[in-house]
Amino acid sequence: ALVCLGVMAAGIPLYKLVKLEYIPSDVDESQFEVNVTAPEGTSLAAIDEMMRGVEGELKKTRGVRTVLSTAGSGFLGQVNQGYAFVKIAPHEERVFSLSRLMSGLFHLDPLAAFRGNYKQRDVMAEVRQRLVQFKTLRPAVRNSASLNIGGGNWDIDFVLRGPDLQALAAYADRLRLRSKELGGIIDADITLKLNKPELRVAVDRARAADLGVSVEDLATALSLMVGGDDQVSRFLDPKSNEDYDVELRLDAGERNDPDAIPRLYVPRITPAGKGLVRLDNLVHLSEEATASRIDRLDRQRQVALRAGIAPGYALADRLDALKQEVARMNLPASYTTAVSGRGKELERTYREFIWAFTLSIVFMYMILASQFESLVHPLTILLSLPLAVPFALLSLWATGNTLNLYSALGVLVLFGVVKKNAILQIDHMNNLRTAGLDRESAILQGNRDRLRPILMTTLALVAGMLPLALGSGPGAEERRAIAVVVIGGQSLSLLLTLLATPVFYSLFDDLRGPVQERVARWLHPQETAPDPEALPAIQD
């Protein structure tokens, strides 16, 4: 019993050793994506030229088969962003597997199965090294999204909120620079940048009123000539009898020239009649740097630090490192932090899993109590569950896997498998006691009789899970966590549960009599109360 309590207590330090994340970040699906962000104000032609250079470097990387790139089609339509989808050699051609070994033996070259062995993360690391030469770009190399939870395909989405935009940008940039020193955080970037160039127009309203120009007409003229209008009229081609939209906009060289815009004319209406007046008589133009985008949530301005996670690290510990770094920055009380994206889903998912584990134990107890017609035997069976969890965590830690959405599902599967052994033992021991054997003899005989079926079912389960644990191919890392939990948790806890179940059966059986008497008194107090007529008469 003391050994069992020690194993249960060992689950706490093992839980701290195992890394936590929402879904596995190191997944080899033979494809990934590259997002590129250029400085604010970069034109579409410039980002197109940059993406051609990025595409050339991607094609030089080993294993790359296909590259599909686009320029100026980022989230919210930013012109200064580019995107590339990269497909590499199939998994079976890069990673050692049984098929590669058999192919090498067939060609009398068994070492061929080991040569050129590399994974997707190696290709992605090489791509990052190649893109360092583009000094003005901020690249982000990441896996393709396997689960779409909204907010973009980012491992880390850490949010700062506060009232002042300038201070928010400064704090976020400081955190971005410090994140490089924390380790495990790669491709970090922030959503708020205050370097987008714009041409601001300050209207002299008094002069405009004196000259008979309304601010509305002035704004319409600027919007039409600089921004353009997709349809100011229709043109009918008499030859083809087709209608075409007539678009109106200044030529690219004119609308991008700050000296040309003041020479535009706007309409004026005065008592003397209508006319035109030059724009530079009414406004003052100035070049300023402003925010590329301003995000708000809960009536607060916010900026997000978005980044990926390097191999060997996990989402939970990197978020904790960022929180500790923000605490060391000593931000004012009006500035707060929040976790969004996968980090938020991680917290919500594990809260829901705690409820799922709790309800599963409650339902198992109810069903077992009704089947065994006992309140004690289900407790003996369910004690095998906390004995298996530490071994499941130990299996994850030893194999380098993380506790994620898939391995948590594996723990639920493990619960259903582990309690099966205890049910076989206790049910047979109860039958033997009903046949007339005493408790000690029934325990010894029941364990001897049920040892072989338990070993057979356990070996069959392990054999069935081995292909899932040893399998390769796209996305095998996600499926492998379930098999590791079930195989490790069931195999390592088997010996302990075989010994612990009869011990706890004996201990709880000693307590069953007093417990049942107390429950009977509580449920039927009138039946257990002494009969007044049966009491001896009190003599004077």
Coordinates of C-alpha atoms in Angstrom, one line a residue:
A1 CA 0.0 0.0 0.0
L2 CA 2.9 2.4 0.8
V3 CA 4.5 1.6 -2.6
C4 CA 1.2 2.5 -4.3
L5 CA 0.9 5.7 -2.5
G6 CA 4.5 6.6 -3.5
V7 CA 3.7 5.9 -7.1
M8 CA 0.6 8.1 -7.0
A9 CA 2.6 10.9 -5.4
A10 CA 5.3 10.5 -8.1
G11 CA 2.8 11.7 -10.6
I12 CA 3.2 15.3 -9.5
P13 CA 6.9 15.7 -10.3
L14 CA 6.4 13.6 -13.5
Y15 CA 3.7 16.0 -14.6
K16 CA 6.1 18.9 -14.2
L17 CA 8.8 17.1 -16.2
V18 CA 6.5 16.4 -19.2
K19 CA 6.1 19.3 -21.6
L20 CA 2.6 20.6 -22.3
E21 CA 1.3 21.8 -25.6
Y22 CA -2.0 22.0 -27.5
I23 CA -1.1 19.8 -30.5
P24 CA 2.4 18.5 -31.4
S25 CA 4.5 21.2 -33.1
D26 CA 7.2 19.0 -34.5
V27 CA 5.1 17.2 -37.1
D28 CA 6.5 15.9 -40.4
E29 CA 3.8 16.2 -43.1
S30 CA 6.2 16.9 -46.0
Q31 CA 4.9 20.4 -46.4
F32 CA 5.2 23.7 -44.6
E33 CA 4.7 27.4 -45.3
V34 CA 6.8 30.5 -45.2
N35 CA 5.4 34.0 -44.4
V36 CA 7.5 37.0 -45.2
T37 CA 6.9 40.6 -43.9
A38 CA 8.7 43.5 -45.6
P39 CA 9.0 47.0 -44.1
E40 CA 5.9 49.1 -44.1
G41 CA 5.4 51.2 -47.3
T42 CA 6.9 48.5 -49.5
S43 CA 5.2 48.6 -52.9
L44 CA 3.7 45.6 -54.6
A45 CA 6.4 45.5 -57.2
A46 CA 9.1 45.5 -54.6
I47 CA 7.6 42.7 -52.5
D48 CA 7.1 40.7 -55.7
E49 CA 10.8 41.1 -56.5
M50 CA 11.7 40.0 -52.9
M51 CA 9.4 37.0 -53.1
R52 CA 11.2 35.9 -56.3
G53 CA 14.5 36.0 -54.5
V54 CA 12.9 34.0 -51.5
E55 CA 11.5 31.5 -54.0
G56 CA 14.9 31.0 -55.5
E57 CA 16.5 30.3 -52.2
L58 CA 13.7 27.8 -51.3
K59 CA 14.2 25.9 -54.5
K60 CA 17.9 25.5 -53.6
T61 CA 17.1 23.9 -50.3
R62 CA 17.5 20.1 -50.2
G63 CA 14.4 18.0 -50.5
V64 CA 12.2 20.9 -51.8
R65 CA 10.1 19.7 -54.7
T66 CA 7.4 22.4 -55.2
V67 CA 7.2 26.1 -54.2
L68 CA 4.0 28.2 -54.7
S69 CA 4.5 31.8 -53.7
T70 CA 2.3 34.9 -53.8
A71 CA 3.1 38.6 -53.1
G72 CA 0.9 41.2 -51.4
S73 CA -1.8 38.8 -50.4
G74 CA -1.4 38.7 -46.6
F75 CA -4.0 38.8 -43.8
L76 CA -6.2 41.9 -44.2
G77 CA -4.6 42.5 -47.6
Q78 CA -1.3 44.0 -46.6
V79 CA 0.8 44.8 -49.7
N80 CA 4.1 44.3 -47.8
Q81 CA 3.5 40.6 -47.1
G82 CA 4.4 37.5 -49.0
Y83 CA 3.5 33.8 -48.7
A84 CA 5.1 30.6 -50.0
F85 CA 3.8 27.1 -49.8
V86 CA 6.6 24.5 -49.8
K87 CA 6.2 20.8 -50.5
I88 CA 9.3 18.6 -49.9
A89 CA 10.2 15.0 -50.8
P90 CA 7.7 12.3 -49.5
H91 CA 8.3 11.0 -46.0
E92 CA 9.3 7.5 -47.1
E93 CA 12.1 8.9 -49.3
R94 CA 13.7 10.9 -46.4
V95 CA 13.2 9.1 -43.1
F96 CA 14.4 5.6 -42.3
S97 CA 11.7 3.1 -42.5
L98 CA 11.2 -0.6 -43.2
S99 CA 10.3 0.0 -46.8
R100 CA 13.6 1.9 -47.4
L101 CA 15.5 -0.9 -45.7
M102 CA 13.8 -3.5 -47.9
S103 CA 14.5 -1.4 -51.0
G104 CA 18.1 -1.1 -50.1
L105 CA 18.4 -4.9 -49.5
F106 CA 16.8 -5.5 -52.9
H107 CA 19.4 -3.4 -54.6
L108 CA 22.2 -5.0 -52.5
D109 CA 22.9 -1.6 -50.8
P110 CA 21.4 -1.8 -47.2
L111 CA 23.2 1.4 -46.2
A112 CA 21.0 3.3 -48.7
A113 CA 18.2 3.2 -46.1
F114 CA 20.4 5.2 -43.7
R115 CA 21.9 7.7 -46.2
G116 CA 20.1 11.0 -46.8
N117 CA 18.1 10.6 -43.6
Y118 CA 16.5 14.0 -42.7
K119 CA 13.2 15.3 -41.4
Q120 CA 11.0 18.2 -42.2
R121 CA 12.3 20.2 -39.2
D122 CA 15.8 20.0 -40.7
V123 CA 14.6 21.4 -44.0
M124 CA 12.8 24.2 -42.2
A125 CA 15.9 25.0 -40.2
E126 CA 17.9 25.3 -43.4
V127 CA 15.3 27.6 -44.9
R128 CA 15.6 29.9 -41.9
Q129 CA 19.4 30.0 -42.4
R130 CA 19.0 30.8 -46.1
L131 CA 16.5 33.6 -45.5
V132 CA 18.9 35.4 -43.0
Q133 CA 20.5 37.1 -46.0
F134 CA 17.3 39.2 -46.6
K135 CA 18.1 41.8 -44.0
T136 CA 14.9 43.8 -44.4
L137 CA 12.5 40.9 -44.3
R138 CA 11.0 39.1 -41.3
P139 CA 10.4 35.5 -42.3
A140 CA 8.3 33.0 -40.4
V141 CA 8.7 29.3 -41.3
R142 CA 6.0 27.0 -39.8
N143 CA 4.1 23.8 -40.3
S144 CA 0.8 23.9 -42.2
A145 CA -2.2 24.1 -39.8
S146 CA -3.6 20.7 -38.9
L147 CA -6.3 22.2 -36.7
N148 CA -7.9 25.6 -37.7
I149 CA -8.8 27.4 -34.5
G150 CA -8.8 30.9 -35.9
G151 CA -6.4 33.8 -35.4
G152 CA -3.7 32.5 -37.7
N153 CA -1.4 29.5 -37.7
W154 CA 0.9 30.6 -34.8
D155 CA 2.2 28.5 -31.9
I156 CA 2.5 31.5 -29.6
D157 CA 0.0 34.4 -29.6
F158 CA 0.9 36.5 -26.6
V159 CA -1.1 39.7 -26.2
L160 CA -0.3 43.0 -24.5
R161 CA -3.1 45.5 -23.8
G162 CA -3.0 49.1 -22.7
P163 CA -4.2 52.7 -23.4
D164 CA -1.2 54.3 -25.2
L165 CA -0.3 53.1 -28.7
Q166 CA 3.2 54.3 -28.6
A167 CA 3.9 52.7 -25.3
L168 CA 2.3 49.4 -26.4
A169 CA 4.5 49.3 -29.5
A170 CA 7.6 50.0 -27.4
Y171 CA 6.8 47.3 -24.8
A172 CA 6.0 44.7 -27.5
D173 CA 9.2 45.4 -29.4
R174 CA 11.2 45.1 -26.1
L175 CA 9.5 41.8 -25.4
R176 CA 10.2 40.6 -29.0
L177 CA 13.9 41.3 -28.6
R178 CA 14.1 39.7 -25.2
S179 CA 12.3 36.6 -26.5
K180 CA 15.3 35.7 -28.6
E181 CA 17.4 35.4 -25.3
L182 CA 14.8 33.1 -23.6
G183 CA 15.4 30.2 -26.0
G184 CA 12.9 28.1 -27.8
I185 CA 11.1 31.0 -29.4
I186 CA 11.7 31.5 -33.2
D187 CA 10.4 33.8 -35.9
A188 CA 9.0 36.3 -33.4
D189 CA 7.1 39.3 -34.7
I190 CA 4.6 41.8 -33.5
T191 CA 1.3 42.9 -35.0
L192 CA 1.7 46.6 -34.2
K193 CA 4.2 48.7 -36.3
L194 CA 4.3 52.5 -36.2
N195 CA 6.4 53.0 -39.3
K196 CA 3.8 52.9 -42.1
P197 CA 4.4 56.1 -44.2
E198 CA 1.3 58.2 -45.0
L199 CA 0.6 61.6 -46.5
R200 CA -1.6 63.6 -44.1
V201 CA -3.8 66.5 -45.4
A202 CA -4.5 69.4 -43.0
V203 CA -7.4 71.5 -44.4
D204 CA -7.4 75.3 -43.8
R205 CA -11.2 75.4 -43.2
A206 CA -11.4 79.2 -43.0
R207 CA -9.6 79.7 -46.3
A208 CA -11.7 76.9 -47.9
A209 CA -14.9 78.7 -46.8
D210 CA -13.7 82.0 -48.2
L211 CA -12.9 80.4 -51.5
G212 CA -16.3 78.5 -51.6
V213 CA -14.8 74.9 -51.3
S214 CA -16.6 72.4 -49.1
V215 CA -14.5 69.9 -47.2
E216 CA -16.7 67.1 -48.7
D217 CA -15.8 68.1 -52.2
L218 CA -12.2 68.3 -51.3
A219 CA -12.2 64.8 -49.7
T220 CA -14.1 63.4 -52.7
A221 CA -11.5 64.8 -55.1
L222 CA -8.6 63.3 -53.1
S223 CA -10.3 60.0 -52.8
L224 CA -11.1 59.9 -56.5
M225 CA -7.7 60.9 -57.8
V226 CA -5.5 59.0 -55.3
G227 CA -7.7 56.0 -54.3
G228 CA -9.6 55.8 -57.6
D229 CA -13.1 54.8 -58.5
D230 CA -13.9 51.4 -60.2
Q231 CA -16.9 52.7 -62.1
V232 CA -17.4 56.4 -62.9
S233 CA -19.2 55.6 -66.1
R234 CA -19.9 53.0 -68.7
F235 CA -18.5 52.7 -72.2
L236 CA -20.3 51.0 -75.0
D237 CA -18.1 49.6 -77.7
P238 CA -20.1 49.9 -81.0
K239 CA -18.1 47.1 -82.7
S240 CA -18.6 44.4 -80.1
N241 CA -21.7 45.9 -78.5
E242 CA -20.1 45.3 -75.1
D243 CA -20.3 47.6 -72.0
Y244 CA -17.1 48.3 -70.1
D245 CA -16.6 50.0 -66.8
V246 CA -14.7 53.3 -66.9
E247 CA -12.2 53.6 -64.1
L248 CA -10.7 56.9 -63.0
R249 CA -7.5 57.4 -61.1
L250 CA -4.3 59.4 -61.3
D251 CA -1.4 57.8 -63.0
A252 CA 0.9 55.8 -60.7
G253 CA 3.7 58.3 -61.0
E254 CA 1.4 61.2 -60.2
R255 CA -0.5 59.8 -57.2
N256 CA 2.8 58.6 -55.6
D257 CA 4.4 62.0 -55.9
P258 CA 3.8 64.3 -52.9
D259 CA 4.7 67.3 -55.2
A260 CA 2.1 66.4 -57.8
I261 CA -0.9 66.0 -55.5
P262 CA -1.0 69.7 -54.4
R263 CA -1.4 70.7 -58.1
L264 CA -4.8 69.0 -58.2
Y265 CA -7.9 71.2 -58.7
V266 CA -11.1 71.0 -56.7
P267 CA -14.5 72.6 -57.5
R268 CA -15.6 75.9 -55.9
I269 CA -19.0 77.6 -55.7
T270 CA -19.2 81.3 -55.0
P271 CA -21.9 84.0 -55.6
A272 CA -19.9 84.9 -58.7
G273 CA -20.3 81.4 -60.1
K274 CA -18.5 78.1 -60.3
G275 CA -14.8 77.5 -60.8
L276 CA -11.7 75.6 -59.8
V277 CA -9.0 76.2 -57.2
R278 CA -5.7 74.5 -56.7
L279 CA -5.4 72.1 -53.8
D280 CA -2.2 73.8 -52.4
N281 CA -4.3 76.9 -51.7
L282 CA -6.4 75.0 -49.2
V283 CA -4.4 72.3 -47.5
H284 CA -1.0 71.6 -46.0
L285 CA 0.5 68.2 -46.8
S286 CA 2.9 66.4 -44.4
E287 CA 4.6 63.0 -44.5
E288 CA 4.1 61.0 -41.2
A289 CA 4.6 57.5 -39.9
T290 CA 1.6 55.8 -38.4
A291 CA 0.3 52.4 -37.3
S292 CA -0.2 49.8 -40.0
R293 CA -3.1 48.4 -38.1
I294 CA -4.7 49.0 -34.7
D295 CA -6.3 46.0 -33.0
R296 CA -8.8 46.3 -30.2
L297 CA -10.5 43.9 -27.9
D298 CA -12.8 44.6 -24.9
R299 CA -12.5 48.3 -25.7
Q300 CA -8.7 48.2 -25.2
R301 CA -5.9 48.5 -27.7
Q302 CA -3.7 45.5 -28.0
V303 CA -0.6 44.2 -29.7
A304 CA 0.2 40.5 -30.2
L305 CA 3.6 38.9 -30.1
R306 CA 3.4 35.9 -32.5
A307 CA 6.2 33.3 -32.8
G308 CA 7.0 29.7 -33.4
I309 CA 8.5 27.1 -31.0
A310 CA 11.9 25.5 -31.6
P311 CA 12.3 21.7 -31.4
G312 CA 12.9 20.5 -27.8
Y313 CA 10.5 23.1 -26.3
A314 CA 6.7 23.2 -25.8
L315 CA 4.0 25.8 -25.8
A316 CA 3.2 25.9 -22.0
D317 CA 6.8 26.5 -20.8
R318 CA 7.5 29.2 -23.5
L319 CA 4.3 31.0 -22.4
D320 CA 5.4 30.8 -18.8
A321 CA 8.8 32.2 -19.8
L322 CA 7.1 35.2 -21.6
K323 CA 4.9 35.9 -18.6
Q324 CA 7.9 35.9 -16.3
E325 CA 9.8 38.2 -18.7
V326 CA 6.8 40.6 -18.7
A327 CA 6.8 40.6 -14.9
R328 CA 10.5 41.6 -15.0
M329 CA 9.7 44.5 -17.3
N330 CA 7.5 46.1 -14.5
L331 CA 4.8 47.4 -16.8
P332 CA 2.3 50.1 -15.4
A333 CA -0.8 48.8 -13.8
S334 CA -2.9 49.9 -16.8
Y335 CA -1.1 47.4 -19.1
T336 CA -2.1 43.8 -18.9
T337 CA -1.3 40.5 -20.7
A338 CA -3.4 37.7 -22.1
V339 CA -2.9 34.5 -24.0
S340 CA -4.7 33.9 -27.3
G341 CA -4.7 31.4 -30.1
R342 CA -3.3 27.9 -29.2
G343 CA -2.3 28.9 -25.8
K344 CA -5.8 29.9 -24.9
E345 CA -7.1 26.7 -26.4
L346 CA -4.6 24.8 -24.4
E347 CA -5.9 26.2 -21.1
R348 CA -9.5 25.6 -22.1
T349 CA -8.9 22.1 -23.4
Y350 CA -7.2 20.9 -20.2
R351 CA -9.9 22.4 -18.0
E352 CA -12.4 20.4 -20.1
F353 CA -10.3 17.2 -19.9
I354 CA -10.3 17.5 -16.1
W355 CA -14.1 17.5 -16.2
A356 CA -14.0 14.6 -18.6
F357 CA -11.7 12.6 -16.4
T358 CA -13.8 13.3 -13.3
L359 CA -17.1 12.4 -15.0
S360 CA -15.6 9.2 -16.4
I361 CA -14.5 8.1 -13.0
V362 CA -18.0 8.9 -11.6
F363 CA -19.8 7.0 -14.3
M364 CA -17.5 4.0 -14.0
Y365 CA -18.1 3.9 -10.2
M366 CA -21.9 4.0 -10.8
I367 CA -21.8 1.2 -13.3
L368 CA -19.5 -1.0 -11.3
A369 CA -21.5 -0.4 -8.1
S370 CA -24.6 -1.5 -9.8
Q371 CA -22.9 -4.6 -11.3
F372 CA -21.2 -5.7 -8.1
E373 CA -24.0 -4.5 -5.8
S374 CA -21.3 -3.1 -3.6
L375 CA -20.0 0.3 -2.7
V376 CA -16.5 -0.9 -1.8
H377 CA -15.5 -3.2 -4.7
P378 CA -15.7 -0.3 -7.3
L379 CA -13.2 1.7 -5.2
T380 CA -10.8 -1.3 -5.3
I381 CA -11.1 -1.4 -9.1
L382 CA -10.8 2.4 -9.7
L383 CA -7.6 2.6 -7.6
S384 CA -5.8 1.1 -10.6
L385 CA -6.4 4.3 -12.5
P386 CA -4.1 6.7 -10.4
L387 CA -1.5 3.9 -10.4
A388 CA -1.4 3.9 -14.2
V389 CA -1.2 7.7 -14.8
P390 CA 2.4 8.2 -13.4
F391 CA 3.6 5.4 -15.7
A392 CA 1.9 7.0 -18.7
L393 CA 3.6 10.3 -17.9
L394 CA 6.9 8.5 -17.5
S395 CA 6.4 6.9 -20.9
L396 CA 5.8 10.3 -22.5
W397 CA 8.9 11.8 -20.8
A398 CA 11.2 8.9 -21.7
T399 CA 10.2 8.9 -25.4
G400 CA 10.4 12.7 -25.7
N401 CA 6.7 13.1 -26.4
T402 CA 4.5 15.9 -24.9
L403 CA 1.3 15.9 -23.1
N404 CA -1.1 17.3 -25.7
L405 CA -4.6 16.9 -27.0
Y406 CA -3.8 13.4 -28.5
S407 CA -1.9 12.0 -25.5
A408 CA -4.7 13.3 -23.2
L409 CA -7.1 11.2 -25.3
G410 CA -4.7 8.3 -24.8
V411 CA -5.1 8.7 -21.0
L412 CA -8.9 8.3 -21.4
V413 CA -8.3 5.1 -23.4
L414 CA -5.9 3.9 -20.8
F415 CA -8.5 4.3 -18.1
G416 CA -10.8 1.9 -19.9
V417 CA -8.0 -0.7 -20.4
V418 CA -6.5 -0.6 -16.9
K419 CA -9.7 -1.1 -14.9
K420 CA -10.4 -4.2 -17.0
N421 CA -7.7 -6.2 -15.3
A422 CA -9.0 -5.4 -11.8
I423 CA -12.5 -6.3 -12.9
L424 CA -11.3 -9.8 -14.0
Q425 CA -9.5 -10.3 -10.6
I426 CA -12.3 -9.1 -8.3
D427 CA -15.2 -10.8 -10.1
H428 CA -13.4 -14.2 -10.0
M429 CA -12.5 -13.8 -6.4
N430 CA -16.1 -13.0 -5.5
N431 CA -17.3 -16.1 -7.4
L432 CA -14.8 -18.3 -5.5
R433 CA -16.0 -16.9 -2.2
T434 CA -19.6 -17.5 -3.2
A435 CA -18.6 -21.1 -4.0
G436 CA -17.4 -21.6 -0.4
L437 CA -13.7 -20.6 -0.3
D438 CA -12.4 -18.4 2.4
R439 CA -11.2 -14.9 1.5
E440 CA -7.4 -15.7 1.6
S441 CA -7.8 -18.8 -0.5
A442 CA -10.1 -17.0 -3.0
I443 CA -7.6 -14.2 -3.4
L444 CA -4.7 -16.6 -4.1
Q445 CA -6.7 -18.9 -6.4
G446 CA -8.4 -16.0 -8.2
N447 CA -5.0 -14.3 -9.0
R448 CA -3.6 -17.6 -10.3
D449 CA -6.6 -18.2 -12.5
R450 CA -6.7 -14.7 -13.9
L451 CA -3.0 -14.1 -14.5
R452 CA -3.0 -15.8 -17.9
P453 CA -6.1 -14.0 -19.3
I454 CA -4.7 -10.7 -18.1
L455 CA -1.3 -11.3 -19.7
M456 CA -2.9 -12.4 -22.9
T457 CA -5.2 -9.4 -23.2
T458 CA -2.3 -7.0 -22.3
L459 CA 0.0 -8.5 -24.9
A460 CA -2.7 -8.4 -27.5
L461 CA -3.3 -4.7 -26.7
V462 CA 0.4 -3.9 -26.9
A463 CA 0.7 -5.7 -30.2
G464 CA -2.2 -3.9 -31.6
M465 CA -0.7 -0.5 -30.6
L466 CA 2.8 -1.2 -31.9
P467 CA 2.0 -0.3 -35.5
L468 CA 0.7 3.0 -34.3
A469 CA 3.7 3.6 -32.1
L470 CA 6.3 2.6 -34.6
G471 CA 4.5 3.8 -37.7
S472 CA 5.9 6.5 -39.9
G473 CA 4.4 8.8 -42.5
P474 CA 2.7 12.2 -42.6
G475 CA 1.4 13.2 -39.2
A476 CA 2.7 10.1 -37.5
E477 CA 3.9 12.2 -34.5
E478 CA 0.4 13.1 -33.6
R479 CA -0.9 9.6 -33.6
R480 CA 2.2 8.2 -31.9
A481 CA 1.4 9.9 -28.6
I482 CA -1.8 7.9 -28.0
A483 CA 0.0 4.6 -28.5
V484 CA 2.9 5.6 -26.2
V485 CA 0.5 6.5 -23.4
V486 CA -1.5 3.2 -23.7
I487 CA 1.5 0.9 -24.2
G488 CA 3.7 2.5 -21.5
G489 CA 0.9 3.1 -19.0
Q490 CA -0.5 -0.4 -19.3
S491 CA 2.8 -2.4 -19.5
L492 CA 4.6 -0.6 -16.7
S493 CA 1.7 -0.5 -14.3
L494 CA 0.7 -4.2 -14.9
L495 CA 2.9 -5.8 -12.2
L496 CA 2.0 -3.2 -9.6
T497 CA -1.8 -3.4 -10.3
L498 CA -1.7 -7.2 -10.2
L499 CA -0.2 -7.0 -6.7
A500 CA -2.1 -3.9 -5.5
T501 CA -5.6 -5.0 -6.4
P502 CA -5.8 -8.1 -4.1
V503 CA -4.1 -6.1 -1.3
F504 CA -6.7 -3.3 -1.5
Y505 CA -9.4 -5.9 -1.9
S506 CA -8.5 -7.4 1.4
L507 CA -8.1 -4.1 3.2
F508 CA -11.4 -2.7 1.9
D509 CA -13.2 -6.0 2.7
D510 CA -12.2 -5.5 6.3
L511 CA -13.9 -2.2 6.2
R512 CA -16.9 -3.3 4.3
G513 CA -18.8 -4.6 7.3
P514 CA -18.6 -1.4 9.4
V515 CA -19.3 0.7 6.4
Q516 CA -22.4 -1.2 5.4
E517 CA -23.7 -1.1 9.0
R518 CA -23.3 2.7 9.1
V519 CA -25.0 3.1 5.7
A520 CA -27.9 0.9 6.8
R521 CA -28.4 2.9 9.9
W522 CA -28.4 6.1 7.9
L523 CA -30.8 4.8 5.2
H524 CA -33.2 3.0 7.6
P525 CA -32.9 4.5 11.1
Q526 CA -36.4 3.2 12.2
E527 CA -35.3 -0.4 11.5
T528 CA -32.2 -0.2 13.6
A529 CA -33.6 1.8 16.6
P530 CA -34.1 -0.3 19.7
D531 CA -37.7 -1.5 20.5
P532 CA -39.0 0.2 23.7
E533 CA -41.1 -2.9 24.6
A534 CA -38.0 -5.1 24.4
L535 CA -36.1 -3.0 27.0
P536 CA -36.2 -4.3 30.6
A537 CA -38.5 -2.6 33.0
I538 CA -37.0 -0.1 35.3
Q539 CA -37.6 -1.0 38.9
D540 CA -38.4 1.6 41.5

